Coordinates of C-alpha atoms in Angstrom, one line a residue:
X150 CA 0.0 0.0 0.0
X151 CA 2.8 2.4 0.8
X152 CA 4.4 1.8 -2.6
X153 CA 1.1 2.6 -4.2
X154 CA 1.1 6.0 -2.4
X155 CA -1.3 5.1 0.5
X156 CA -0.7 5.3 4.2
X157 CA -2.2 2.1 5.8
X158 CA -2.5 3.8 9.2
X159 CA -4.4 6.7 7.8
X160 CA -6.8 4.3 6.0
X161 CA -7.4 2.5 9.3
X162 CA -7.9 5.8 11.2
X163 CA -10.5 6.8 8.5
X164 CA -12.2 3.5 8.8
X165 CA -12.5 4.0 12.6
X166 CA -14.2 7.3 12.1
X167 CA -16.9 5.6 10.1
X168 CA -17.3 2.6 12.4
X169 CA -15.5 1.5 15.5
X170 CA -16.0 -2.3 15.0
X171 CA -16.3 -4.4 11.9
X172 CA -17.8 -7.9 11.6
X173 CA -15.7 -9.6 9.0
X174 CA -18.1 -12.5 9.0
X175 CA -20.4 -10.3 6.8
X176 CA -18.1 -10.2 3.9
X177 CA -19.2 -13.6 2.5
X178 CA -17.1 -16.6 1.4
X179 CA -13.4 -16.7 2.3
X180 CA -11.2 -14.8 -0.1
X181 CA -8.6 -17.3 -1.2
X182 CA -6.4 -14.6 -2.7
X183 CA -6.3 -12.8 0.6
X184 CA -5.3 -16.1 2.2
X185 CA -2.4 -16.4 -0.1
X186 CA -1.3 -12.9 0.8
X187 CA -1.6 -13.6 4.5
X188 CA 0.3 -16.8 4.1
X189 CA 3.1 -14.9 2.3
X190 CA 3.4 -12.4 5.1
X191 CA 3.7 -15.2 7.8
X192 CA 5.8 -17.5 5.7
X193 CA 9.3 -18.4 6.9
X194 CA 12.6 -17.0 5.7
X195 CA 13.0 -17.0 1.9
X196 CA 15.8 -18.7 0.1
X197 CA 18.3 -16.5 -1.7
X198 CA 16.7 -17.5 -5.0
X199 CA 13.2 -16.5 -3.8
X200 CA 14.6 -13.2 -2.5
X201 CA 16.0 -12.4 -5.9
X202 CA 12.6 -13.0 -7.5
X203 CA 10.5 -11.3 -4.9
X204 CA 10.9 -7.7 -6.0
X205 CA 10.2 -8.6 -9.6
X206 CA 7.1 -10.5 -8.7
X207 CA 5.8 -7.6 -6.5
X208 CA 6.5 -5.1 -9.3
X209 CA 4.6 -7.3 -11.8
X210 CA 1.5 -7.7 -9.6
X211 CA 1.5 -4.3 -8.0
X212 CA 3.0 -1.8 -10.5
X213 CA 3.9 1.6 -9.0
X214 CA 2.4 4.4 -11.1
X215 CA 5.5 6.6 -11.6
X216 CA 7.4 7.9 -14.6
X217 CA 10.9 8.1 -13.2
X218 CA 13.2 6.5 -10.8
X219 CA 11.9 7.7 -7.4
X220 CA 15.4 7.5 -5.7
X221 CA 16.9 9.7 -8.5
X222 CA 14.0 12.1 -8.4
X223 CA 14.2 12.4 -4.6
X224 CA 17.9 13.1 -4.7
X225 CA 17.2 15.8 -7.3
X226 CA 14.5 17.2 -5.1
X227 CA 16.7 17.2 -2.0
X228 CA 19.4 19.0 -4.1
X229 CA 16.8 21.7 -5.0
X230 CA 16.0 22.1 -1.3
X231 CA 19.7 22.5 -0.4
X232 CA 19.9 25.2 -3.1
X233 CA 16.9 26.9 -1.5
X234 CA 18.7 26.9 1.8
X235 CA 21.9 28.3 0.2
X236 CA 19.9 31.0 -1.5
X237 CA 18.5 32.0 1.9
X238 CA 22.0 32.0 3.3
X239 CA 23.3 34.2 0.4
X240 CA 20.5 36.8 1.2
X241 CA 22.0 37.4 4.6
X242 CA 19.7 35.5 7.0
X243 CA 21.0 34.4 10.4
X244 CA 22.5 31.0 11.4
X245 CA 19.5 30.4 13.7
X246 CA 17.1 31.0 10.8
X247 CA 19.0 28.6 8.6
X248 CA 19.0 25.9 11.3
X249 CA 15.3 26.2 11.9
X250 CA 14.6 26.3 8.2
X251 CA 16.5 23.1 7.6
X252 CA 14.7 21.4 10.5
X253 CA 11.3 22.4 9.1
X254 CA 12.2 21.1 5.6
X255 CA 13.5 17.9 6.9
X256 CA 10.4 17.3 9.0
X257 CA 8.1 17.9 6.0
X258 CA 10.3 16.5 3.3
X259 CA 7.4 14.3 2.0
X260 CA 5.7 17.4 0.5
X261 CA 8.2 17.8 -2.2
X262 CA 8.0 16.0 -5.6
X263 CA 9.7 16.1 -9.0
X264 CA 8.0 12.9 -10.2
X265 CA 4.5 12.8 -11.6
X266 CA 2.3 9.9 -10.2
X267 CA 2.6 7.6 -7.3
X268 CA 0.6 9.8 -5.0
X269 CA -3.1 9.9 -4.2
X270 CA -4.9 13.2 -4.9
X271 CA -5.1 15.9 -2.4
X272 CA -7.3 14.9 0.6
X273 CA -10.2 17.2 -0.1
X274 CA -13.7 16.6 -1.7
X275 CA -13.3 16.0 -5.4
X276 CA -14.6 18.5 -8.0
X277 CA -18.1 17.8 -9.2
X278 CA -19.3 18.8 -12.7
X279 CA -22.9 19.8 -13.1
X280 CA -24.2 19.7 -16.7
X281 CA -26.9 22.1 -18.1
X282 CA -30.3 20.5 -18.4
X283 CA -30.2 20.4 -22.2
X284 CA -26.6 19.3 -22.4
X285 CA -25.7 16.5 -24.9
X286 CA -22.3 14.7 -25.1
X287 CA -19.6 16.2 -27.2
X288 CA -17.9 14.0 -29.7
X289 CA -15.0 15.7 -31.5
X290 CA -13.4 14.6 -34.7
X291 CA -9.9 13.2 -34.8
X292 CA -7.2 15.7 -35.8
X293 CA -4.1 15.3 -37.9
X294 CA -0.7 15.7 -36.2
X295 CA 2.8 16.0 -37.4
X296 CA 5.2 13.1 -36.8
X297 CA 6.9 15.1 -34.0
X298 CA 3.6 15.9 -32.3
X299 CA 2.5 12.3 -32.7
X300 CA 5.6 11.0 -31.0
X301 CA 5.2 13.5 -28.2
X302 CA 1.5 12.7 -27.8
X303 CA 2.2 9.0 -27.5
X304 CA 4.8 9.5 -24.8
X305 CA 2.7 12.0 -22.9
X306 CA -0.4 9.8 -22.9
X307 CA 1.6 6.8 -21.8
X308 CA 3.0 8.8 -18.9
X309 CA -0.5 9.9 -17.8
X310 CA -1.7 6.3 -18.0
X311 CA 1.3 4.9 -16.2
X312 CA 0.9 7.6 -13.5
X313 CA -2.7 6.6 -12.9
X314 CA -3.9 10.1 -13.9
X315 CA -6.0 8.8 -16.8
X316 CA -7.5 5.5 -17.9
X317 CA -8.6 4.2 -21.3
X318 CA -12.3 4.5 -21.7
X319 CA -13.7 2.6 -24.7
X320 CA -17.3 3.4 -23.6
X321 CA -17.0 7.2 -23.3
X322 CA -19.7 9.3 -24.9
X323 CA -17.6 12.4 -24.6
X324 CA -14.3 13.4 -26.1
X325 CA -12.2 16.5 -26.8
X326 CA -9.2 16.8 -29.1
X327 CA -5.7 17.4 -27.7
X328 CA -3.7 20.4 -29.0
X329 CA 0.1 20.3 -29.0
X330 CA 1.9 23.6 -28.5
X331 CA 5.6 24.4 -28.3
X332 CA 7.1 24.9 -24.9
X333 CA 10.8 25.7 -24.6
X334 CA 12.8 22.9 -26.3
X335 CA 9.8 20.5 -26.3
X336 CA 6.0 20.4 -26.5
X337 CA 3.0 20.7 -24.2
X338 CA -0.4 19.0 -24.5
X339 CA -3.4 21.2 -24.0
X340 CA -7.0 20.0 -24.6
X341 CA -9.7 21.9 -26.6
X342 CA -12.5 21.7 -24.1
X343 CA -14.5 24.7 -25.4
X344 CA -17.5 22.6 -26.5
X345 CA -17.6 20.6 -23.3
X346 CA -17.4 23.9 -21.3
X347 CA -20.5 25.2 -23.1
X348 CA -22.5 22.4 -21.5
X349 CA -21.2 22.8 -17.9
X350 CA -22.9 25.0 -15.3
X351 CA -20.3 27.5 -14.1
X352 CA -19.5 27.9 -10.4
X353 CA -19.4 31.4 -8.9
X354 CA -16.3 32.2 -6.9
X355 CA -14.5 35.4 -6.1
X356 CA -10.9 35.5 -7.4
X357 CA -8.6 37.8 -5.5
X358 CA -7.9 41.2 -7.1
X359 CA -4.2 41.4 -6.9
X360 CA -3.9 45.2 -6.8
X361 CA -6.0 45.1 -3.7
X362 CA -4.3 42.0 -2.2
X363 CA -0.9 43.6 -2.6
X364 CA -1.8 46.3 -0.1
X365 CA -1.7 43.6 2.6
X366 CA 2.1 43.6 2.1
X367 CA 2.6 47.2 3.3
X368 CA 5.4 47.2 5.8
X369 CA 6.1 43.5 5.4
X370 CA 9.9 42.8 5.3
X371 CA 10.3 39.1 4.6
X372 CA 8.7 36.6 2.2
X373 CA 8.7 33.0 0.9
X374 CA 7.1 31.6 -2.2
X375 CA 5.9 28.1 -3.0
X376 CA 4.5 26.5 -6.1
X377 CA 2.4 23.3 -6.4
X378 CA 4.0 20.5 -8.4
X379 CA 1.9 19.8 -11.5
X380 CA -0.8 22.1 -10.0
X381 CA -4.3 20.9 -11.2
X382 CA -3.2 17.3 -11.6
X383 CA -3.2 16.9 -7.8
X384 CA -6.9 17.5 -7.5
X385 CA -9.4 14.7 -8.1
X386 CA -12.6 14.8 -10.1
X387 CA -15.7 12.8 -8.8
X388 CA -15.9 9.4 -10.5
X389 CA -19.3 10.1 -12.0
X390 CA -18.1 13.4 -13.5
X391 CA -14.8 12.3 -15.1
X392 CA -16.1 11.4 -18.5
X393 CA -17.1 14.9 -19.5
X394 CA -13.5 15.9 -20.2
X395 CA -12.3 12.7 -21.9
X396 CA -9.5 13.2 -24.5
X397 CA -9.5 11.7 -28.0
X398 CA -6.0 10.4 -28.8
X399 CA -4.8 8.7 -32.0
X400 CA -5.7 5.2 -30.8
X401 CA -8.2 5.5 -28.0
X402 CA -10.1 7.8 -25.7
X403 CA -8.6 8.5 -22.2
X404 CA -10.5 9.9 -19.3
X405 CA -8.6 12.0 -16.7
X406 CA -9.2 11.3 -13.0
X407 CA -7.8 14.7 -12.0
X408 CA -8.8 18.3 -12.7
X409 CA -8.1 19.4 -16.2
X410 CA -6.7 22.9 -16.8
X411 CA -9.1 24.9 -19.0
X412 CA -12.3 23.4 -17.6
X413 CA -15.1 25.8 -16.9
X414 CA -14.8 25.4 -13.1
X415 CA -11.2 24.3 -12.8
X416 CA -9.8 27.6 -11.6
X417 CA -12.6 28.4 -9.2
X418 CA -12.6 24.9 -7.7
X419 CA -8.8 24.9 -7.1
X420 CA -8.8 28.5 -5.7
X421 CA -11.7 27.9 -3.4
X422 CA -10.5 24.5 -2.1
X423 CA -6.9 25.8 -1.5
X424 CA -8.3 28.8 0.4
X425 CA -10.4 26.5 2.6
X426 CA -7.4 24.2 3.1
X427 CA -5.2 26.9 4.5
X428 CA -8.0 28.4 6.5
X429 CA -7.1 31.5 8.7
X430 CA -3.7 31.8 7.0
X431 CA -5.4 33.0 3.8
X432 CA -4.8 36.8 3.6
X433 CA -3.3 36.6 7.0
X434 CA 0.3 35.8 6.3
X435 CA -0.4 33.9 3.0
X436 CA -1.5 35.1 -0.4
X437 CA -3.0 32.5 -2.7
X438 CA -3.3 32.7 -6.5
X439 CA -4.5 29.3 -7.7
X440 CA -1.3 27.2 -7.3
X441 CA 1.1 29.9 -6.3
X442 CA 1.6 30.8 -2.6
X443 CA 3.3 33.9 -1.1
X444 CA 4.1 34.0 2.6
X445 CA 4.8 37.3 4.2
X446 CA 5.8 38.5 7.7
X447 CA 7.4 41.5 9.5
X448 CA 10.1 39.3 11.2
X449 CA 12.1 36.2 10.3
X450 CA 10.6 34.3 13.3
X451 CA 7.1 35.0 12.1
X452 CA 8.0 33.9 8.6
X453 CA 9.3 30.6 9.8
X454 CA 6.1 30.1 11.9
X455 CA 3.9 30.6 8.8
X456 CA 6.2 28.4 6.6
X457 CA 5.9 25.6 9.2
X458 CA 2.1 25.8 9.3
X459 CA 1.9 25.9 5.5
X460 CA 4.1 22.9 5.0
X461 CA 2.4 21.0 7.8
X462 CA -1.0 21.5 6.1
X463 CA 0.4 20.4 2.8
X464 CA 1.7 17.2 4.5
X465 CA -1.6 16.5 6.2
X466 CA -3.6 17.0 3.0
X467 CA -1.1 15.4 0.6
X468 CA -0.4 18.5 -1.4
X469 CA 2.9 18.3 -3.2
X470 CA 5.2 21.2 -3.9
X471 CA 7.9 21.8 -6.5
X472 CA 11.2 22.3 -4.7
X473 CA 12.9 23.9 -7.7
X474 CA 10.4 26.9 -7.5
X475 CA 10.5 27.4 -3.7
X476 CA 12.1 30.4 -2.2
X477 CA 12.3 30.5 1.6
X478 CA 13.8 33.9 2.5
X479 CA 13.4 37.1 0.4
X480 CA 13.3 40.8 1.1
X481 CA 11.3 41.2 -2.1
X482 CA 9.6 38.5 -4.1
X483 CA 8.8 37.9 -7.7
X484 CA 5.2 36.7 -7.6
X485 CA 2.5 36.7 -10.3
X486 CA 4.8 38.6 -12.7
X487 CA 5.5 41.5 -10.3
X488 CA 8.2 42.3 -7.8
X489 CA 6.6 42.9 -4.4
X490 CA 8.0 44.2 -1.2
X491 CA 6.9 46.1 1.9
X492 CA 7.6 49.4 0.0
X493 CA 5.5 48.7 -3.1
X494 CA 5.0 46.8 -6.4
X495 CA 6.8 47.0 -9.7
X496 CA 6.9 45.0 -12.8
X497 CA 9.5 42.3 -13.4
X498 CA 12.5 44.0 -15.0
X499 CA 13.2 40.8 -17.0
X500 CA 9.7 41.0 -18.5
X501 CA 10.2 44.7 -19.3
X502 CA 13.6 44.0 -20.9
X503 CA 12.1 41.2 -23.0
X504 CA 9.4 43.5 -24.3
X505 CA 11.9 46.2 -25.1
X506 CA 14.0 43.8 -27.1
X507 CA 11.1 42.4 -29.2
X508 CA 11.6 43.0 -32.9
X509 CA 9.1 45.2 -34.6
X510 CA 5.8 43.2 -35.2
X511 CA 5.1 42.0 -38.7
X512 CA 1.6 40.6 -38.3
X513 CA -1.6 41.7 -36.7
X514 CA -1.3 39.0 -34.1
X515 CA 2.2 40.1 -33.0
X516 CA 1.0 43.7 -32.7
X517 CA -2.1 42.6 -30.7
X518 CA 0.1 40.6 -28.3
X519 CA 2.4 43.6 -27.8
X520 CA -0.7 45.8 -27.1
X521 CA -2.0 43.3 -24.5
X522 CA 1.4 43.2 -22.7
X523 CA 1.5 47.0 -22.5
X524 CA -2.1 47.2 -21.3
X525 CA -1.2 44.9 -18.4
X526 CA 1.3 47.5 -17.2
X527 CA -0.8 50.6 -17.8
X528 CA -1.3 51.5 -14.1
X529 CA 2.5 52.0 -13.9
X530 CA 2.7 54.1 -17.1
X531 CA 1.8 57.9 -17.0
X532 CA -0.3 59.2 -20.0
X533 CA -0.7 55.6 -21.3
X534 CA -3.6 56.3 -23.7
X535 CA -1.8 59.3 -25.3
X536 CA 1.3 57.2 -25.7
X537 CA -0.4 54.2 -27.3
X538 CA -3.1 56.1 -29.3
X539 CA -1.3 55.9 -32.7
X540 CA -0.9 52.1 -32.3
X541 CA -4.5 51.7 -31.2
X542 CA -5.8 53.5 -34.3
X543 CA -3.5 51.3 -36.5
X544 CA -4.8 48.1 -34.7
X545 CA -8.4 49.1 -35.7
X546 CA -7.3 49.1 -39.3
X547 CA -5.9 45.6 -38.8
X548 CA -9.2 44.4 -37.3
X549 CA -11.0 45.9 -40.3
X550 CA -8.7 44.1 -42.8
X551 CA -8.9 40.8 -40.8
X552 CA -12.7 40.9 -40.5
X553 CA -12.7 40.6 -36.7
X554 CA -10.6 40.8 -33.6
X555 CA -9.8 37.1 -33.0
X556 CA -6.2 35.9 -33.0
X557 CA -7.1 33.3 -35.7
X558 CA -8.1 36.2 -38.0
X559 CA -5.5 38.9 -37.3
X560 CA -2.6 36.4 -37.6
X561 CA -3.3 36.3 -41.3
X562 CA -2.9 40.0 -41.8
X563 CA 0.6 41.5 -42.3
X564 CA 1.2 45.0 -41.3
X565 CA 2.5 45.8 -44.7
X566 CA -1.0 45.0 -46.1
X567 CA -2.5 47.8 -44.0
X568 CA 0.2 50.3 -44.9
X569 CA 2.2 50.4 -41.7
X570 CA 4.3 53.6 -41.7
X571 CA 7.1 55.3 -39.8
X572 CA 4.4 56.9 -37.5
X573 CA 3.5 53.5 -36.0
X574 CA 7.1 52.4 -35.8
X575 CA 8.0 55.6 -33.9
X576 CA 5.0 55.0 -31.5
X577 CA 6.2 51.5 -30.9
X578 CA 9.6 52.8 -30.0
X579 CA 8.2 55.4 -27.7
X580 CA 6.2 52.7 -25.9
X581 CA 9.4 50.6 -25.4
X582 CA 11.3 53.6 -24.0
X583 CA 8.4 54.4 -21.6
X584 CA 8.6 50.8 -20.2
X585 CA 12.1 51.6 -19.0
X586 CA 10.5 54.3 -16.7
X587 CA 7.6 52.2 -15.4
X588 CA 6.8 53.3 -11.9
X589 CA 7.0 51.4 -8.6
X590 CA 3.6 51.8 -7.1
X591 CA 3.4 52.2 -3.3
X592 CA 1.0 50.4 -1.0
X593 CA -1.9 52.6 0.2
X594 CA -1.3 53.9 3.7
X595 CA -4.4 55.2 5.5
X596 CA -2.2 57.5 7.7
X597 CA -1.2 59.5 4.6
X598 CA -3.2 62.0 2.5
X599 CA -4.5 60.8 -0.8
X600 CA -4.1 63.2 -3.7
X601 CA -5.7 63.0 -7.2
X602 CA -4.1 65.0 -10.0
X603 CA -5.8 65.2 -13.4
X604 CA -5.3 67.0 -16.7
X605 CA -7.0 66.8 -20.2
X606 CA -6.4 67.7 -23.8
X607 CA -8.7 67.8 -26.7
X608 CA -8.3 64.0 -27.3
X609 CA -7.1 62.5 -24.0
X610 CA -7.2 62.7 -20.3
X611 CA -4.7 61.5 -17.6
X612 CA -4.6 61.2 -13.9
X613 CA -2.3 60.3 -11.1
X614 CA -3.2 59.1 -7.6
X615 CA -0.5 59.6 -5.0
X616 CA -0.2 59.7 -1.2
X617 CA 1.8 62.1 0.9
X618 CA 2.6 62.3 4.6
X619 CA 0.1 64.6 6.4
X620 CA 2.9 66.8 7.7
X621 CA 4.1 67.6 4.2
X622 CA 0.9 69.3 3.2
X623 CA 2.1 72.7 4.4
X624 CA 5.3 72.5 2.4
X625 CA 5.8 73.8 -1.1
X626 CA 4.8 71.2 -3.7
X627 CA 8.4 70.5 -4.8
X628 CA 9.3 69.6 -1.2
X629 CA 6.4 67.2 -0.7
X630 CA 7.2 63.5 -0.9
X631 CA 4.5 62.0 -3.1
X632 CA 4.3 58.2 -3.6
X633 CA 2.5 57.0 -6.8
X634 CA -0.4 54.6 -6.2
X635 CA -2.0 54.5 -9.6
X636 CA -1.8 56.0 -13.1
X637 CA -5.1 56.5 -15.1
X638 CA -5.8 57.7 -18.6
X639 CA -8.3 57.6 -21.3
X640 CA -9.3 58.8 -24.8
X641 CA -12.3 61.0 -25.7
X642 CA -14.3 59.5 -28.6
X643 CA -17.6 60.1 -30.3
X644 CA -19.6 63.0 -28.9
X645 CA -17.2 63.3 -26.0
X646 CA -14.7 64.9 -28.3
X647 CA -16.9 68.0 -28.5
X648 CA -17.3 68.5 -24.8
X649 CA -16.2 71.7 -23.2
X650 CA -12.8 71.6 -21.5
X651 CA -14.5 72.0 -18.1
X652 CA -16.7 69.0 -18.8
X653 CA -13.6 66.9 -19.8
X654 CA -11.9 67.9 -16.6
X655 CA -14.9 66.9 -14.5
X656 CA -15.1 63.6 -16.3
X657 CA -11.4 62.8 -15.6
X658 CA -11.9 63.5 -11.9
X659 CA -15.1 61.4 -11.7
X660 CA -13.6 58.4 -13.6
X661 CA -10.5 58.4 -11.5
X662 CA -12.3 58.5 -8.2
X663 CA -14.7 55.7 -9.4
X664 CA -11.8 53.5 -10.3
X665 CA -10.1 53.9 -6.9
X666 CA -13.1 54.3 -4.7
X667 CA -12.1 51.6 -2.3
X668 CA -9.2 53.8 -1.2
X669 CA -11.3 56.9 -0.6
X670 CA -13.8 55.6 1.9
X671 CA -13.6 57.5 5.1
X672 CA -10.3 59.3 4.1
X673 CA -9.5 62.9 3.3
X674 CA -8.6 63.4 -0.4
X675 CA -7.0 66.3 -2.2
X676 CA -8.1 66.7 -5.8
X677 CA -6.0 69.0 -8.0
X678 CA -6.9 69.9 -11.6
X679 CA -6.7 73.0 -13.8
X680 CA -10.4 73.8 -12.9
X681 CA -10.5 73.2 -9.2
X682 CA -8.6 72.3 -6.1
X683 CA -10.6 70.5 -3.3

């Protein structure tokens, strides 16, 4: 049982919770196979010849669902943990912290994994899938794959089957086609579950809004980050619901026993169950974003206390973590694409540098992706709409030429076809230069005065929300220490272009205050614009 990933003692404890005594006479006729197993346990010493065959016989009868040598994988995982400890040491932590960290990691070493399979799912209620009343099964057509994709798909499906994460299902009424995408030097299998998703009743769950959650980090000095190993694959699907997301391969249909990424309720199920799993730690020393955890504290001792609790819960529930992605001591943390610290939030410099080094886009899809990446950073970029307006107008021409806004349509349009000019190239370069000066946004401090600054032109409006110490308000503006909280901007279109300047100024103030209203409740706010000062 242990080799199959189950703890016999936990199974017995669970059975005792259901019933304190069991009458084995009710199970019917004697089980001769069980008798053979019992005899083998109580048999005398084996001969050397029998010992040499025992392991092979056990492996044949009770195959372990794993894809790699567990000893090699555990050595690699332990090496990753040692690197994590060395990383903490290099960041200047104390000897006492390192000793306690090593003790915690050694006590909870079973939570780390680098091998897929061999473990039961996380010990929480499985995900249930409710179908709409009029839902009918989805049967997709087989797709054609290149030889390289076929080889990868065969290996990947075998790995899932060997790991016990899927099973062949010749009677399935549902199936969705796999889609192979490039990933680094290899490939990754995704599944096109769009048609199945249309037939599933969506769950309602509130996902954290990161710009709000990050304010919890104000004043926090120390962090750790953890990442689930193979995230969604650790969470079970109820047996009677598994068939909905079956996968059509080249030679069969396989049905996953675990949660499939991309399913209608996959994200909400994982987020809600992980929040429940960590209980009062959630938003009280631990931020959770699906399968990424960020621990925070104002002292090393408190950080270790939170880390111990998190790892203990993972051990109790059977949740496995990736040791290669764990960081155990940081003064600032890279989490969800941003660098966070007690002083504020900024975008990952590596991501910014990658965007700045991108070659000029040649197709509508490449331009669309660049626009989306910029839009994700707009709160840190002053006058964003004015900066990006020439590109926005050009993208509209691309959409017109493509006949729609979908990626599948715009990828067919080259920018040369829609007469891309030096104006658009210059605007692209201006955007890349602006990225270098993206702001670090402070955490909102209720002890400081909030300030809203707005300005407008004929076509655009812009705003900045800052905070300043109360005792700076009597100083000259140049001597006040303003910390940026948010940049806002917009473009006047349609009838709004013809508004009077005073109306545009009022609009900028109202829109900015509506966007950040959660900061303004119960606090004094200074609003500064060319038309008024409140």
